[in-house]
Coordinates of C-alpha atoms and ligand atoms in Angstrom, one line a residue:
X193 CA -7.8 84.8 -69.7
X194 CA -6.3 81.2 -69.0
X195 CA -4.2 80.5 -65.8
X196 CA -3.0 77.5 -64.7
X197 CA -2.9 76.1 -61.2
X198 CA -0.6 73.6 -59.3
X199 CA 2.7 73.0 -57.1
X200 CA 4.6 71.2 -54.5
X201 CA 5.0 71.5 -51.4
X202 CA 7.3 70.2 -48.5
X203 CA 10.1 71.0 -46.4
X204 CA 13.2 68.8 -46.4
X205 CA 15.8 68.5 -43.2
X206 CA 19.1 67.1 -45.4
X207 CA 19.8 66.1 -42.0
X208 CA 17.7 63.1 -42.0
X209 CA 18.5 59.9 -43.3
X210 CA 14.8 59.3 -44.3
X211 CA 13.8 59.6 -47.7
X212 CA 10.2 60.7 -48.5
X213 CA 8.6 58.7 -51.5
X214 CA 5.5 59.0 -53.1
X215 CA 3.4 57.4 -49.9
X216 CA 4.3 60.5 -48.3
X217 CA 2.9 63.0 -50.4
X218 CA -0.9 64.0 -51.2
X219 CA -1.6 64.3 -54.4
X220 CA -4.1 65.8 -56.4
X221 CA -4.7 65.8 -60.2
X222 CA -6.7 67.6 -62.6
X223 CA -9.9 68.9 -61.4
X224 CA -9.0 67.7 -57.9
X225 CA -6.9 70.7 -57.9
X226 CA -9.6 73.0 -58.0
X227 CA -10.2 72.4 -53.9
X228 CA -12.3 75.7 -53.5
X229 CA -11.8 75.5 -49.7
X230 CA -7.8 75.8 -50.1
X231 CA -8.3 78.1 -52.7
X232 CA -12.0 79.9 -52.2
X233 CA -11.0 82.7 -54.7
X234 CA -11.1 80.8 -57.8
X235 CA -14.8 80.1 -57.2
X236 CA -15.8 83.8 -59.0
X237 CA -12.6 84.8 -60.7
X238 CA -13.3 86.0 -64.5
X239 CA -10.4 84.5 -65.4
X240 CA -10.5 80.3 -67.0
X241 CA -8.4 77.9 -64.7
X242 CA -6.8 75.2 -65.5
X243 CA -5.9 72.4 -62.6
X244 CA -2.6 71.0 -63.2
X245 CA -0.8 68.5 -60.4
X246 CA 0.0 69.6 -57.0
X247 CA 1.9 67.3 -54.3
X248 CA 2.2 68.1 -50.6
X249 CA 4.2 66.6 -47.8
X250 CA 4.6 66.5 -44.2
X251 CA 8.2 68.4 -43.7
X252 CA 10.4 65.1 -43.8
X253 CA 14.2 64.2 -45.3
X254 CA 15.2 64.8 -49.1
X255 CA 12.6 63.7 -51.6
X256 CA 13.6 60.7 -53.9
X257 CA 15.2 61.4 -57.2
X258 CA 12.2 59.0 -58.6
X259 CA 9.6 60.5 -56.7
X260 CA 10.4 63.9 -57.9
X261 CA 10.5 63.4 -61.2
X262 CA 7.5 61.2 -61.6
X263 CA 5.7 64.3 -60.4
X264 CA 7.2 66.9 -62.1
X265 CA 6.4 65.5 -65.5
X266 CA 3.1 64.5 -64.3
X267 CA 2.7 68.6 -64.0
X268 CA 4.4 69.8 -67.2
X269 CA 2.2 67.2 -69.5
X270 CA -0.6 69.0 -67.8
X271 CA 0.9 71.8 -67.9
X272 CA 1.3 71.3 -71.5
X273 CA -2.3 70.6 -72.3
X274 CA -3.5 73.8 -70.6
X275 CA -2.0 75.9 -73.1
X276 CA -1.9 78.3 -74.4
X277 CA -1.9 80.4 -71.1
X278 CA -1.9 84.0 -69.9
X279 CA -0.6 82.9 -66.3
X280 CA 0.3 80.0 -63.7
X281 CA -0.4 80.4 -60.0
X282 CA 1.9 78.0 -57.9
X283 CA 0.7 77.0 -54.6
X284 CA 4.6 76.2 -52.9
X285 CA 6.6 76.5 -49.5
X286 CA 9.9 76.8 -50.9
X287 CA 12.4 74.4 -48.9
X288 CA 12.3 71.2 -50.8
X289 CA 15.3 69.3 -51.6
X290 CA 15.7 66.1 -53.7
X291 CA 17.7 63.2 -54.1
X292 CA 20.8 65.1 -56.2
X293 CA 19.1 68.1 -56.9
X294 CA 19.6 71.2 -54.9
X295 CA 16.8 74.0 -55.2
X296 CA 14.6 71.9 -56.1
X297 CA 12.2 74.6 -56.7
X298 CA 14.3 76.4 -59.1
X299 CA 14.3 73.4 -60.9
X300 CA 10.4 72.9 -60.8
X301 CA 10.0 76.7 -61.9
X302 CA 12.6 76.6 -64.5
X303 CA 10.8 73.2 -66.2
X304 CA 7.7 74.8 -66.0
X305 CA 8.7 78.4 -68.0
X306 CA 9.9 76.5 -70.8
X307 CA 6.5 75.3 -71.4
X308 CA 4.6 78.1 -71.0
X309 CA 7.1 80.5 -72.6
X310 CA 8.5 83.7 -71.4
X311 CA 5.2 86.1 -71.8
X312 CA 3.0 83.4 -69.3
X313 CA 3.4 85.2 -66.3
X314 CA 4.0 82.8 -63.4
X315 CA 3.4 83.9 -59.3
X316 CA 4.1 81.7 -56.3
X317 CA 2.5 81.3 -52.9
X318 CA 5.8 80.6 -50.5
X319 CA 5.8 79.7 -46.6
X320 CA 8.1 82.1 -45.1
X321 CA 10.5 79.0 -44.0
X322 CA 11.3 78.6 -47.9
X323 CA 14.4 79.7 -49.7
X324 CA 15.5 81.2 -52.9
X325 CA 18.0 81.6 -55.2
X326 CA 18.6 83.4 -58.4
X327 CA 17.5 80.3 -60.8
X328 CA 13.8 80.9 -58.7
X329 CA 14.1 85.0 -59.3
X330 CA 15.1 84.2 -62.8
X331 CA 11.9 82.1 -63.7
X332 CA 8.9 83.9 -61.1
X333 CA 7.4 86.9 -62.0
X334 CA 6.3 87.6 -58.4
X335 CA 5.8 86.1 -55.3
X336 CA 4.5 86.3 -51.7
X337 CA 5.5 84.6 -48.2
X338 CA 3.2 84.3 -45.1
X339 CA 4.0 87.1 -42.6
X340 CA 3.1 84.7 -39.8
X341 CA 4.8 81.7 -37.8
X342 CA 2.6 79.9 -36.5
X343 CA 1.3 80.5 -40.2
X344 CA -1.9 81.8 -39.9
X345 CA -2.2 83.8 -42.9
X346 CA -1.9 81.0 -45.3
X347 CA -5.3 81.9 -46.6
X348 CA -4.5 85.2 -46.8
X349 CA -1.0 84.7 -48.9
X350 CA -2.2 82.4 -51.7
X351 CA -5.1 84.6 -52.1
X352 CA -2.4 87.5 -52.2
X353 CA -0.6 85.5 -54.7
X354 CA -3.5 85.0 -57.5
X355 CA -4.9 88.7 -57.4
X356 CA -2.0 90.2 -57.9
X357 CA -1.5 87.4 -60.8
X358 CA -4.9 88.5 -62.0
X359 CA -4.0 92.4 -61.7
X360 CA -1.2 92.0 -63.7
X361 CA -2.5 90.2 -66.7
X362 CA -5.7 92.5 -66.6
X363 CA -3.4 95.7 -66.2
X364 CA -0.7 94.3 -68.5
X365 CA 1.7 95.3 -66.0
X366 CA 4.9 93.0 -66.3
X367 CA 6.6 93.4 -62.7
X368 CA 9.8 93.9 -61.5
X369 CA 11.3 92.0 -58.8
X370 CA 13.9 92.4 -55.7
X371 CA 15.6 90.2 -53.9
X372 CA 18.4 90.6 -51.2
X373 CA 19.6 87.9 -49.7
X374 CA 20.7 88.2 -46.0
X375 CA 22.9 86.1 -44.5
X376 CA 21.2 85.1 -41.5
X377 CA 20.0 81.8 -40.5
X378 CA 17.6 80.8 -38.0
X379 CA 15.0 78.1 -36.5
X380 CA 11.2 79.3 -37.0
X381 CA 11.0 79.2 -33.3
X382 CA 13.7 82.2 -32.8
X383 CA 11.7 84.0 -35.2
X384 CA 8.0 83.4 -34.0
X385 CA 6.0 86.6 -35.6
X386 CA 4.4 86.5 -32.2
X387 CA 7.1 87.8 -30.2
X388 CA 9.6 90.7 -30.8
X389 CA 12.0 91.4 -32.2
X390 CA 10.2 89.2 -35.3
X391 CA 6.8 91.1 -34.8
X392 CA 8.0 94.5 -35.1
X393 CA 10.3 93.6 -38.6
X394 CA 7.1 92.5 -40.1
X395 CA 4.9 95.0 -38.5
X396 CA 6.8 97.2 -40.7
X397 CA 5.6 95.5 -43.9
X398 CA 2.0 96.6 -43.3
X399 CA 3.7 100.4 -44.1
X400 CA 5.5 99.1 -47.3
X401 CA 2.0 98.0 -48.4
X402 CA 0.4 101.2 -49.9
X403 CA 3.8 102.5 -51.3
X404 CA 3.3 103.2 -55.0
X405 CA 4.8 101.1 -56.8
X406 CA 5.0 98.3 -54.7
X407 CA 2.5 95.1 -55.0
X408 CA 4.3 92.9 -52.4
X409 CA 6.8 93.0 -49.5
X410 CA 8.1 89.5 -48.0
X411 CA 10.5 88.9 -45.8
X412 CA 11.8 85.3 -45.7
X413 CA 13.5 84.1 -42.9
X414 CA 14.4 80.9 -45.0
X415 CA 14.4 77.2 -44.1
X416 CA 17.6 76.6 -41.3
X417 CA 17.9 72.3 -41.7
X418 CA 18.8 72.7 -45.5
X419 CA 22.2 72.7 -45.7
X420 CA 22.4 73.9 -49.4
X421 CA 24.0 77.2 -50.7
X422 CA 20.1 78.9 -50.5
X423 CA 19.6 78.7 -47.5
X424 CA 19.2 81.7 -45.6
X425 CA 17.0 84.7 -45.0
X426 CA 15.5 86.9 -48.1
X427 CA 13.8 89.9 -48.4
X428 CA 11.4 90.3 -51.8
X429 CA 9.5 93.0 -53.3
X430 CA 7.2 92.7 -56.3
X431 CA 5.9 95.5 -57.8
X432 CA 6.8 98.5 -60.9
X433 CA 8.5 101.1 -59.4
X434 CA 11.8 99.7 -59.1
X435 CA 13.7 102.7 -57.0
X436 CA 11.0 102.7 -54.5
X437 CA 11.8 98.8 -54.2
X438 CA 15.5 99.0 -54.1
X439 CA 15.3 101.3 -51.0
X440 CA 12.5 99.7 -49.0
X441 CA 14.4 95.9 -49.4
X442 CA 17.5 97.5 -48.9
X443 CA 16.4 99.1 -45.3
X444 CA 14.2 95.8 -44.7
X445 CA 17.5 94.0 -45.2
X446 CA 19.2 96.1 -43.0
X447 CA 16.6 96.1 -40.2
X448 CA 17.3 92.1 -40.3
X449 CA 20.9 92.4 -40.6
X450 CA 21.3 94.5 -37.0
X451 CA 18.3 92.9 -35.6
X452 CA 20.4 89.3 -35.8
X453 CA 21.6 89.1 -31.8
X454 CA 17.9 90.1 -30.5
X455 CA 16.1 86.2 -31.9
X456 CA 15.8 84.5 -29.3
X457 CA 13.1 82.1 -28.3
X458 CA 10.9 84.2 -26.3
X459 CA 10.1 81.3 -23.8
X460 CA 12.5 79.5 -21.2
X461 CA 14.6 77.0 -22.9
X462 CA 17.4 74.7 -22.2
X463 CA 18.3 71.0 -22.3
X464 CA 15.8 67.7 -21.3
X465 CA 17.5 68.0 -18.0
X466 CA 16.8 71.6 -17.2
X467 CA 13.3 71.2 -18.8
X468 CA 12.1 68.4 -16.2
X469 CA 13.9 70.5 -13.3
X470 CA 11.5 73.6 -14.3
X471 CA 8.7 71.4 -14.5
X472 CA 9.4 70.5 -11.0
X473 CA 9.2 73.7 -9.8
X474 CA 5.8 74.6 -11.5
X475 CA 2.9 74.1 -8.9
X476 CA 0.4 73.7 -11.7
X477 CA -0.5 70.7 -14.0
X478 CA -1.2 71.1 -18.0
X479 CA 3.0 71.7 -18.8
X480 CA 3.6 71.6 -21.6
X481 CA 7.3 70.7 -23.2
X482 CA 8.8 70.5 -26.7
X483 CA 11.0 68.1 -27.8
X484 CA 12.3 70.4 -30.2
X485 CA 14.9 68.3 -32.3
X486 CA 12.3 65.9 -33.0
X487 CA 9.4 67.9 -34.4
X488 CA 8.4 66.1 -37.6
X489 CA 6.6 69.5 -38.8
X490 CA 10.0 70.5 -39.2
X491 CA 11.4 68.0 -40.3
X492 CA 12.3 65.3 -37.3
X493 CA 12.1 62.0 -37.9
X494 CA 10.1 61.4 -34.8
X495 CA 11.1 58.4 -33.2
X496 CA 14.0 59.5 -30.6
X497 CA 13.5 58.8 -27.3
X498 CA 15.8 61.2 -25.4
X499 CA 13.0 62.4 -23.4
X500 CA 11.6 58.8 -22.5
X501 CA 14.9 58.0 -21.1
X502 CA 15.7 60.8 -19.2
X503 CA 12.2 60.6 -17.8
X504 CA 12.2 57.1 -16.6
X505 CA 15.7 57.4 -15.2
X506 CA 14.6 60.3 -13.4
X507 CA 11.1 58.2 -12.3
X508 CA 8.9 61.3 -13.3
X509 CA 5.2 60.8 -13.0
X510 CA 2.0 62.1 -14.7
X511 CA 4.0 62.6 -17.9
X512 CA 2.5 62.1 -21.3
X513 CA 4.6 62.0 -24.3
X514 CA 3.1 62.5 -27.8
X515 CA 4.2 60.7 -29.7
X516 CA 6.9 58.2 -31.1
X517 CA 6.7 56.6 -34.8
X518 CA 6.9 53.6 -34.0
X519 CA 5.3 50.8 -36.6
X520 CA 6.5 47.5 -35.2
X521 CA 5.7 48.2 -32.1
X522 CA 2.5 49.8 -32.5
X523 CA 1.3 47.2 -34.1
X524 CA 3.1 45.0 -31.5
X525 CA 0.4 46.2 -29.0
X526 CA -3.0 46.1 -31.5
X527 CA -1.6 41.9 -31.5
X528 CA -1.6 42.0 -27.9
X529 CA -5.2 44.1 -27.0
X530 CA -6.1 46.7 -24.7
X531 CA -4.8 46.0 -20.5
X532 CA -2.3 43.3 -22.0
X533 CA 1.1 43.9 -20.7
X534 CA 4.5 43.5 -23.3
X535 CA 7.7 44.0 -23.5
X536 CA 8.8 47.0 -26.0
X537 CA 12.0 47.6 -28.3
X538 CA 10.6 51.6 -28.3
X539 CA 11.5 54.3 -31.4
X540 CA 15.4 55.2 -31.8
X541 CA 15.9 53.0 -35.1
X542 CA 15.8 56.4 -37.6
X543 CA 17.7 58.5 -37.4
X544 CA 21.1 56.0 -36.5
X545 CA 22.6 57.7 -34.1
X546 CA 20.0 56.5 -31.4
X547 CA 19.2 53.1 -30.0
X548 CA 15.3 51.6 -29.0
X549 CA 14.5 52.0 -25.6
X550 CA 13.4 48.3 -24.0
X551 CA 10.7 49.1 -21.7
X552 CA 8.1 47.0 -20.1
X553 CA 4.8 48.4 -21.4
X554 CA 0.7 48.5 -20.4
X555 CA -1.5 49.0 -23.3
X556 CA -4.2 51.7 -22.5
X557 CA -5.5 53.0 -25.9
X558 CA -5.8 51.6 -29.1
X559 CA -7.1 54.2 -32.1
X560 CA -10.2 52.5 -33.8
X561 CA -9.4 53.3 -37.7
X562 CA -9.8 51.3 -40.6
X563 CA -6.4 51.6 -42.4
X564 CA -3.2 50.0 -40.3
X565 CA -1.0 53.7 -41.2
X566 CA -3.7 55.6 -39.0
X567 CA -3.0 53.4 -36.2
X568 CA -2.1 54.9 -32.6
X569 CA -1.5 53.2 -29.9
X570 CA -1.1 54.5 -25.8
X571 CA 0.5 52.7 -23.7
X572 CA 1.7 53.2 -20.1
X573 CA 5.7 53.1 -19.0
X574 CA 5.8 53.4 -15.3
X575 CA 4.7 57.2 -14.5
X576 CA 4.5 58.0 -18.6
X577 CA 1.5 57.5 -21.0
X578 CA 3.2 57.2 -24.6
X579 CA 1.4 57.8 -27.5
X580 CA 2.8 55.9 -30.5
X581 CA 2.0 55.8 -34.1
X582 CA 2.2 53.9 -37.2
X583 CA 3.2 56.7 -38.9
X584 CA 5.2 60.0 -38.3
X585 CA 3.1 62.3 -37.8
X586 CA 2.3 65.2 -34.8
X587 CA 0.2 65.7 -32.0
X588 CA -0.4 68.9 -32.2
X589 CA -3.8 70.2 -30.9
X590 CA -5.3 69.6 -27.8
X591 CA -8.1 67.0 -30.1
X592 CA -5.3 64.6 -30.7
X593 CA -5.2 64.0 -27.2
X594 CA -8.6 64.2 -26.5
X595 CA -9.4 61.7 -29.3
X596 CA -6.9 59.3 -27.9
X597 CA -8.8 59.9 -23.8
X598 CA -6.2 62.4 -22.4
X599 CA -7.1 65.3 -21.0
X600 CA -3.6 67.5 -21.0
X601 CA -4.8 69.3 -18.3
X602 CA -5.2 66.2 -16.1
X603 CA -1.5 65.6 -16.5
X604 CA 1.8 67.3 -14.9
X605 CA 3.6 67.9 -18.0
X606 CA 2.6 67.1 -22.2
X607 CA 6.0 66.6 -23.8
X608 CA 5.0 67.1 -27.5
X609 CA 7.7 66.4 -30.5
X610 CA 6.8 70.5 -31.8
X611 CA 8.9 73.2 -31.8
X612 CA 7.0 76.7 -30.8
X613 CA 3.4 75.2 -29.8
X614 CA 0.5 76.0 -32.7
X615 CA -2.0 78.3 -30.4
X616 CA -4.5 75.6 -30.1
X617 CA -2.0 74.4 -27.8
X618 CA -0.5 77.2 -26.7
X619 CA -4.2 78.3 -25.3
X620 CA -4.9 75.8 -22.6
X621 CA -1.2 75.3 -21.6
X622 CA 0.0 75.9 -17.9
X623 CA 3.5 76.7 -18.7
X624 CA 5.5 76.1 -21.8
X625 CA 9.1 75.0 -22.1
X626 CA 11.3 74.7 -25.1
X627 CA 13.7 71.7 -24.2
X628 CA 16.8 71.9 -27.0
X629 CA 16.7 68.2 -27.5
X630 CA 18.7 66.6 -29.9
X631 CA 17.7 65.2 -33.4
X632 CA 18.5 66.2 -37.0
X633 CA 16.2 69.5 -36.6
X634 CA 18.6 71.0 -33.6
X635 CA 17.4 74.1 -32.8
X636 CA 21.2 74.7 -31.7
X637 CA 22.3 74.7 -35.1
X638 CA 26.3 74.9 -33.9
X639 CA 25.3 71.2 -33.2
X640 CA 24.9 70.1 -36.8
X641 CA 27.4 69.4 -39.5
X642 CA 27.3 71.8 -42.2
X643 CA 29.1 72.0 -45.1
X644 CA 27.2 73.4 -48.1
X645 CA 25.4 76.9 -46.9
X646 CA 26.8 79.9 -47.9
X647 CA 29.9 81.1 -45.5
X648 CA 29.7 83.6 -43.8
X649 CA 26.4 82.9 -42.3
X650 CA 24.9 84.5 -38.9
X651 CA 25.1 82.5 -36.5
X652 CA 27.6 80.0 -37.7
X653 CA 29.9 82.8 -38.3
X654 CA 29.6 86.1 -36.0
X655 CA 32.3 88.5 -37.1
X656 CA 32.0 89.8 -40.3
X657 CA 30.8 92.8 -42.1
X658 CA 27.9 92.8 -44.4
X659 CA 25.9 95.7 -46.4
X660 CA 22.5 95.0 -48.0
X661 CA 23.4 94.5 -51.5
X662 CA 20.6 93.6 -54.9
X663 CA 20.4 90.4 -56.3
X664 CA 18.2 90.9 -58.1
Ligands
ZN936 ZN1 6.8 77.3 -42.1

């Protein structure tokens, strides 16, 4: 039995003006594919694998037209020379857009069954932030989405993805698919799998499970800062009893449907303004904040500084802010050495509807690495220690801080550019806060401009009637 392996990977706000290239993505190539702690399974399958091309990104803007199609025919002439084959597992995420090219999945899916013909069967690993369409239904055999956010199942899900590949091929079973799209769109951090109403509508999966008939259930709540006709929430179900499918999407799509009023974010929210004002009123230290509309793991471009302003006009103290992509001016203070003093033109250049903040600066902390893009830089603005880096790139886990000799809980308040905090974080906080700052991954999505997603859509549209119906 011959399957091939291989994919890409990222998540694209069409929002932001930033282009990601080919310096953005990770790539691995042949046998560098076969990374047996990403994919521990294939280390005692029976089955003969062959490593293709796979490409992964940081969530970011639109992926060049150049970039994308240097990689995708890097993959089919792989692709190519692994056949014949029996199967192809794609390791994805499913919201990636390119230059000119919307679902750019389907397009990466479609390429890739015209080489290995329509009896290779092909199944695809999917974040549950992804989105589909019917030129993706029309080309996968199967496919499964994490049932976490934060994703901690990822293992779990690509795993899922091959064996029921490698069931199929040894059971000859060619399976039927569902989709139903719903028309619902919303931010990862209204639908957080750790609080409810989310918890409960994927609880409910764990029943689908043993159904006969059914291999897979996913529910995808879809990828909200792509404004492209996809975009929006899906329910999926892989398997060979196609009745039993029909009616367990069709109540799953439903569930979602009247569940749409109940996301909310589960933790107090509101603007910069009312974020500082609670953090006031907390008597403990270790706060911590997101600046929500600048989270690059979402897709931010992570250099506003709406929070820095609005802190130093309001002269708060013991404030750390992680971080701003900043290369200039990192740089600017590796030139001038740890306890030098400088003057700063500060993040706001990317996203051009922002100007740099000039602010007299202290260096504290300069990261000792030996390339210039892993550079970080701290330095200190009145009562706020700033992290800054060459690169975009989050601070996420309480280590980045520790690495760079801040201790969060030494602080009054950690703003970090995140949306829900991962649970490293989340663990030693004193208090969290979601501040709805602004950026081009607004979790108040009435704020953005769209003009491409599929009207009527929940919640840029609130009154109309919809009934789950098969796509296919
Ligand atoms: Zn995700």
């Amino acid at each position: 039995m011959r399957i091939a392996i291989g994919g890409i990977a990222t998540e694209c706000c069409t929002f932001s003006p930033i282009l990601s290239t080919e310096n953005d993505f990770v790539v691995q190539e042949g046998e560098e594919v076969l990374d047996y702690e990403r994919y521990p399974f294939l280390q005692d399958t029976p089955a003969t694998i062959l490593p293709t091309f796979r490409a992964r990104a940081l969530p970011g803007g639109r992926v060049s037209h150049i970039t994308y199609e240097a990689f995708k025919s890097n993959f089919l002439k792989r692709l190519e020379a692994a056949l014949p084959l029996d199967g192809l597992y794609l390791d994805m995420h499913g919201a990636m857009n390119v230059e000119g090219i919307d679902d750019a999945e389907g397009d990466w899916y479609e390429a890739a069954r015209k080489v290995v013909g329509d009896n290779c069967l092909i199944s695809a690993s999917y974040d549950l932030h992804g989105n589909l369409s019917e030129r993706i239904m029309a080309n996968l055999d199967m496919l499964t989405a994490y049932r976490t956010a934060p994703h901690v199942d990822t293992l779990e899900t690509r795993t899922k993805a091959f064996t029921m590949l490698l069931k199929c091929l040894n059971e000859g079973i060619r399976p039927e698919k569902v989709w139903i799209p719903v028309p619902v769109l919303l931010p990862g951090e209204r639908t957080s799998t750790e609080y409810e109403p989310t918890a409960s509508i994927y609880a409910a999966l764990k029943d689908i499970d043993p159904l006969p008939g059914i291999m897979d259930a996913s529910i995808l709540v879809g990828y909200v800062w792509a404004d492209e006709a996809r975009s929006t929430a899906s329910i999926v179900l892989t398997g060979t009893d196609k009745a039993v499918m029909e009616r367990e999407a069709k109540k799953l799509a439903l569930n979602y449907w009247k569940t749409r009023d109940d996301f909310g974010f589960s933790v107090p929210h509101g603007s910069i303004d009312e974020a500082l004002d609670w953090a006031e009123a907390q008597p403990d230290d270790g706060l911590f904040i997101s600046d929500s509309g600048d989270n690059p793991t979402a897709g931010g471009v992570g250099d506003r500084v709406d929070f820095l302003k609005t802190l130093l006009e309001r002269k708060v103290e013991r404030a750390v802010l992680g971080g701003i992509a900043d290369a200039p001016a990192t740089q600017a203070c590796y030139e001038a050495g740890i306890g030098s003093s400088l003057r700063l033109s500060l993040g706001g250049t990317l996203d051009g509807s922002t100007l740099p903040l000039q602010v007299p600066a202290k260096v504290v902390f300069l990261a000792d690495v030996a390339n210039e893009t892993e550079r970080i830089a701290v330095v200190q603005v009145e009562g706020v220690t700033i992290v800054m880096s060459h690169k975009r790139r989050p601070f996420h886990e309480e280590a980045d801080f520790l690495a760079l000799g801040i201790k969060p809980q030494d602080y009054k308040m950690i703003i970090v550019k995140v949306g829900y905090l991962v649970p490293d974080l989340k663990r030693i906080a004193k208090g969290i806060y979601l501040a709805l700052s602004p950026g081009v991954v607004d979790q108040a999505i009435e704020r953005l401009l769209y003009k491409r997603v599929v009207r009527p859509v929940y919640p840029l549209d609130k009154n109309f009637f919809w009934y789950p119906e098969v796509k296919a």
